[in-house]
């Protein structure tokens, strides 16, 4: 069933959670929720009994361009109606509950979402209103609880922030992304020959300029200098710039 | 040096990043930043040339109780002033830059933060204003770039959302938290003897009530029933409730 719903929009990864806001109060927050969802490739928003009715112009204003999420939002009278077609439901809460069950971190939930989707199930995440969060009755509709490990003395997240964390953990797990990359802009990384050519010329100038106080220490000093430039992961353009700098310094000396 | 600054407040983990907002515009967003920081155990906020001056009553209103962060915020005229006492600086950006250098995910950065702190270094993260993000000049002050992998066609995060992701990744890495726990509320998990006692009595009643159509199939049906209750990770209280339910069903039958 996953991937066949009408809100599966072009360019977004399929299989994400349905985001369900239960009795949200401020249109501004609903808009910020929509923005946080689309930031993380989610587009299916459901609203249970929004206090100020629907549609809500304030939601559109604060969605900052995530209109497709706002336009596609579905409204339900009860939480039970909003989850009726789902096979799995998660409840988010910052407050300890008497309820017995698994309590997941957002990160663990993000991983589990992908498994639930791969098993062919549709699923959603319940978020309570700004004032009091979810009722116990709403939590009872859920299979599991998601609780973000936050500062114990200041746990309460803004509604859109709570949606962001869940959406973000989903998306980070959904896409494959390197932990780190090296950005070189318009230039390419310098070949070792380019770097060595620069260093050799530099060291010749340093010899000439009396930089090395002792022949004994020259090798270790050269090694340290080479390491410093090596570590900078220079581009071809930057090596050319360094040649220019060295030449300009020599020229300045000739003119003194 | 880490841990000795004046904003190291009681109960918060030490060694977190200084959060630096460069030319922030809306007081409301600054307040939401403060809230997101304190949610994740951070309390050191710096502001570079905030558009509407400082202090800003709107920031206090939207901080939702994170007053300690607002009260301790420091204001600087330039970004260079704001980072002067730091040994490492990270710049957050959603826009591709010509700058050459390492680009980290928030998650990788969260791990690196801890290493930077353990090495005795103070560090901060730069966030640009709402409209245009960081200037190239600001980015040049940074050692590395942090870029959240987000929906390529809708990348722009709200300022407080951007701060939340960085703060969250720091805190998740800083604290030790189990990926999942099983919450039992006021009761304890049932011992296997309690569960087995219930199941044995249930099966006796099922025999009596003619539930098992075929003696051949009885063992596999019993196994499926036992698995279903086993899977539910019942508490002692819940097992007692199940005894009561079975008894009530038998009683209802007697009264028919």
Tab-separated table of N, CA and C in Angstrom, chain A residues 1-8 13-22 33-34 37-38 40-48 69 72-76 78-92 109 113-114 116-117 121-128 134 142 146 162-164 166-167 170:
chain	number	residue	atom	x	y	z
A	1	UNK	N	0.811	-1.206	0.000
A	1	UNK	CA	0.000	0.000	0.000
A	1	UNK	C	0.850	1.263	0.000
A	2	UNK	N	1.974	1.158	0.696
A	2	UNK	CA	2.835	2.332	0.775
A	2	UNK	C	3.217	2.796	-0.617
A	3	UNK	N	3.250	4.091	-0.793
A	3	UNK	CA	3.690	4.629	-2.066
A	3	UNK	C	2.548	4.819	-3.049
A	4	UNK	N	1.371	4.379	-2.725
A	4	UNK	CA	0.268	4.507	-3.676
A	4	UNK	C	-0.719	5.595	-3.255
A	5	UNK	N	-0.511	6.217	-2.135
A	5	UNK	CA	-1.465	7.216	-1.690
A	5	UNK	C	-1.339	8.484	-2.521
A	6	UNK	N	-2.398	9.266	-2.511
A	6	UNK	CA	-2.487	10.407	-3.415
A	6	UNK	C	-1.504	11.513	-3.047
A	7	UNK	N	-1.041	11.534	-1.805
A	7	UNK	CA	-0.121	12.593	-1.412
A	7	UNK	C	1.332	12.231	-1.653
A	8	UNK	N	1.559	11.080	-2.262
A	8	UNK	CA	2.925	10.730	-2.675
A	8	UNK	C	3.309	11.678	-3.806
A	13	UNK	N	10.985	10.857	-1.293
A	13	UNK	CA	11.127	9.422	-1.076
A	13	UNK	C	9.826	8.843	-0.536
A	14	UNK	N	9.467	7.646	-0.961
A	14	UNK	CA	8.209	7.081	-0.477
A	14	UNK	C	8.419	6.377	0.868
A	15	UNK	N	7.313	6.054	1.512
A	15	UNK	CA	7.393	5.247	2.721
A	15	UNK	C	7.542	6.000	4.026
A	16	UNK	N	7.417	7.312	4.003
A	16	UNK	CA	7.558	8.085	5.240
A	16	UNK	C	6.313	8.021	6.104
A	17	UNK	N	6.436	8.459	7.373
A	17	UNK	CA	5.278	8.436	8.265
A	17	UNK	C	4.248	9.506	7.894
A	18	UNK	N	2.980	9.202	8.160
A	18	UNK	CA	1.938	10.215	8.156
A	18	UNK	C	2.096	11.010	9.452
A	19	UNK	N	2.099	12.338	9.352
A	19	UNK	CA	2.214	13.177	10.555
A	19	UNK	C	0.817	13.607	10.973
A	20	UNK	N	0.438	13.292	12.206
A	20	UNK	CA	-0.924	13.539	12.680
A	20	UNK	C	-0.890	14.490	13.879
A	21	UNK	N	-1.434	15.686	13.697
A	21	UNK	CA	-1.488	16.660	14.790
A	21	UNK	C	-2.855	16.568	15.455
A	22	UNK	N	-2.876	16.263	16.736
A	22	UNK	CA	-4.132	16.106	17.460
A	22	UNK	C	-4.476	17.410	18.188
A	33	UNK	N	5.127	23.201	11.063
A	33	UNK	CA	5.171	21.733	10.958
A	33	UNK	C	5.293	21.325	9.490
A	34	UNK	N	4.468	21.954	8.632
A	34	UNK	CA	4.496	21.625	7.196
A	34	UNK	C	5.887	21.877	6.620
A	37	UNK	N	8.303	19.237	7.811
A	37	UNK	CA	8.033	17.977	7.106
A	37	UNK	C	8.675	17.975	5.722
A	38	UNK	N	8.404	19.038	4.958
A	38	UNK	CA	8.908	19.066	3.582
A	38	UNK	C	10.440	19.166	3.551
A	40	UNK	N	12.230	17.522	5.215
A	40	UNK	CA	12.675	16.143	5.361
A	40	UNK	C	11.894	15.176	4.473
A	41	UNK	N	11.361	15.711	3.373
A	41	UNK	CA	10.773	14.851	2.355
A	41	UNK	C	9.438	14.232	2.719
A	42	UNK	N	8.734	14.794	3.689
A	42	UNK	CA	7.409	14.282	4.058
A	42	UNK	C	6.322	15.231	3.570
A	43	UNK	N	5.189	14.670	3.155
A	43	UNK	CA	4.137	15.544	2.627
A	43	UNK	C	2.738	15.178	3.102
A	44	UNK	N	2.589	14.134	3.919
A	44	UNK	CA	1.241	13.705	4.290
A	44	UNK	C	0.917	14.126	5.729
A	45	UNK	N	0.104	15.177	5.823
A	45	UNK	CA	-0.253	15.771	7.113
A	45	UNK	C	-1.741	15.551	7.385
A	46	UNK	N	-2.056	15.129	8.621
A	46	UNK	CA	-3.455	14.997	9.035
A	46	UNK	C	-3.687	15.829	10.297
A	47	UNK	N	-4.846	16.445	10.373
A	47	UNK	CA	-5.185	17.290	11.515
A	47	UNK	C	-6.439	16.747	12.177
A	48	UNK	N	-6.380	16.564	13.486
A	48	UNK	CA	-7.564	16.144	14.236
A	48	UNK	C	-8.125	17.361	14.959
A	69	UNK	N	2.135	20.691	1.245
A	69	UNK	CA	1.794	19.948	2.468
A	69	UNK	C	0.489	20.493	3.060
A	72	UNK	N	-2.598	19.621	0.892
A	72	UNK	CA	-2.990	18.213	0.938
A	72	UNK	C	-3.420	17.742	2.323
A	73	UNK	N	-3.354	18.620	3.324
A	73	UNK	CA	-3.681	18.199	4.688
A	73	UNK	C	-5.127	17.708	4.764
A	74	UNK	N	-5.346	16.616	5.503
A	74	UNK	CA	-6.692	16.091	5.699
A	74	UNK	C	-7.133	16.355	7.128
A	75	UNK	N	-8.415	16.654	7.296
A	75	UNK	CA	-8.938	16.955	8.619
A	75	UNK	C	-9.868	15.827	9.088
A	76	UNK	N	-9.737	15.433	10.343
A	76	UNK	CA	-10.565	14.383	10.937
A	76	UNK	C	-11.190	14.890	12.238
A	78	UNK	N	-11.937	12.801	14.927
A	78	UNK	CA	-11.354	12.110	16.069
A	78	UNK	C	-10.020	11.488	15.681
A	79	UNK	N	-9.208	11.209	16.699
A	79	UNK	CA	-7.917	10.563	16.466
A	79	UNK	C	-8.133	9.167	15.892
A	80	UNK	N	-9.157	8.465	16.392
A	80	UNK	CA	-9.438	7.119	15.893
A	80	UNK	C	-9.710	7.149	14.382
A	81	UNK	N	-10.453	8.159	13.917
A	81	UNK	CA	-10.696	8.297	12.475
A	81	UNK	C	-9.387	8.523	11.723
A	82	UNK	N	-8.524	9.330	12.318
A	82	UNK	CA	-7.296	9.722	11.615
A	82	UNK	C	-6.312	8.565	11.462
A	83	UNK	N	-6.433	7.553	12.309
A	83	UNK	CA	-5.484	6.434	12.236
A	83	UNK	C	-6.118	5.158	11.666
A	84	UNK	N	-7.398	5.276	11.274
A	84	UNK	CA	-8.156	4.063	10.922
A	84	UNK	C	-7.493	3.230	9.827
A	85	UNK	N	-6.887	3.860	8.821
A	85	UNK	CA	-6.328	3.115	7.692
A	85	UNK	C	-4.861	2.741	7.888
A	86	UNK	N	-4.323	3.007	9.072
A	86	UNK	CA	-2.902	2.730	9.329
A	86	UNK	C	-2.741	1.401	10.056
A	87	UNK	N	-1.620	0.733	9.805
A	87	UNK	CA	-1.356	-0.527	10.519
A	87	UNK	C	-0.536	-0.315	11.783
A	88	UNK	N	0.187	0.796	11.823
A	88	UNK	CA	1.022	1.059	12.990
A	88	UNK	C	0.972	2.519	13.361
A	89	UNK	N	0.883	2.771	14.663
A	89	UNK	CA	0.784	4.146	15.144
A	89	UNK	C	1.779	4.357	16.280
A	90	UNK	N	2.478	5.460	16.224
A	90	UNK	CA	3.418	5.860	17.280
A	90	UNK	C	2.889	7.130	17.937
A	91	UNK	N	3.074	7.240	19.247
A	91	UNK	CA	2.669	8.446	19.963
A	91	UNK	C	3.910	9.134	20.510
A	92	UNK	N	4.000	10.443	20.295
A	92	UNK	CA	5.134	11.192	20.858
A	92	UNK	C	4.696	11.828	22.166
A	109	UNK	N	13.277	5.011	16.255
A	109	UNK	CA	12.026	5.038	15.497
A	109	UNK	C	12.306	5.255	14.014
A	113	UNK	N	10.882	2.820	11.238
A	113	UNK	CA	9.958	3.283	10.193
A	113	UNK	C	10.252	2.582	8.868
A	114	UNK	N	11.530	2.513	8.531
A	114	UNK	CA	11.920	1.939	7.248
A	114	UNK	C	11.537	0.463	7.181
A	116	UNK	N	9.064	-0.959	8.902
A	116	UNK	CA	7.598	-1.022	8.838
A	116	UNK	C	7.137	-0.781	7.397
A	117	UNK	N	7.746	0.198	6.758
A	117	UNK	CA	7.414	0.504	5.353
A	117	UNK	C	7.766	-0.666	4.437
A	121	UNK	N	3.564	-1.927	5.379
A	121	UNK	CA	2.588	-1.314	6.277
A	121	UNK	C	2.611	0.205	6.189
A	122	UNK	N	1.447	0.804	6.398
A	122	UNK	CA	1.324	2.255	6.482
A	122	UNK	C	1.308	2.613	7.964
A	123	UNK	N	1.911	3.752	8.281
A	123	UNK	CA	2.057	4.091	9.706
A	123	UNK	C	2.066	5.602	9.876
A	124	UNK	N	1.788	6.016	11.112
A	124	UNK	CA	1.734	7.445	11.397
A	124	UNK	C	2.250	7.756	12.788
A	125	UNK	N	2.512	9.031	13.017
A	125	UNK	CA	3.011	9.485	14.313
A	125	UNK	C	2.074	10.565	14.848
A	126	UNK	N	1.606	10.377	16.083
A	126	UNK	CA	0.687	11.321	16.723
A	126	UNK	C	1.464	12.368	17.525
A	127	UNK	N	1.061	13.637	17.338
A	127	UNK	CA	1.626	14.736	18.129
A	127	UNK	C	0.482	15.469	18.809
A	128	UNK	N	0.596	15.740	20.102
A	128	UNK	CA	-0.463	16.419	20.836
A	128	UNK	C	-0.456	17.918	20.598
A	134	UNK	N	-0.625	14.903	24.137
A	134	UNK	CA	-1.656	13.908	23.836
A	134	UNK	C	-2.423	13.484	25.084
A	142	UNK	N	-1.973	4.048	20.161
A	142	UNK	CA	-0.650	3.846	19.572
A	142	UNK	C	-0.049	2.510	19.981
A	146	UNK	N	7.228	7.275	21.301
A	146	UNK	CA	8.526	7.863	20.959
A	146	UNK	C	8.779	9.020	21.917
A	162	UNK	N	9.208	19.266	17.603
A	162	UNK	CA	8.998	17.830	17.820
A	162	UNK	C	8.813	17.110	16.481
A	163	UNK	N	8.018	17.710	15.592
A	163	UNK	CA	7.820	17.110	14.268
A	163	UNK	C	9.135	17.089	13.498
A	164	UNK	N	9.927	18.153	13.648
A	164	UNK	CA	11.219	18.202	12.944
A	164	UNK	C	12.102	17.021	13.334
A	166	UNK	N	11.408	14.055	14.517
A	166	UNK	CA	10.936	12.767	13.987
A	166	UNK	C	11.151	12.707	12.471
A	167	UNK	N	10.805	13.796	11.783
A	167	UNK	CA	10.941	13.827	10.326
A	167	UNK	C	12.413	13.718	9.930
A	170	UNK	N	13.737	10.233	10.345
A	170	UNK	CA	13.258	9.418	9.223
A	170	UNK	C	14.118	9.661	7.990
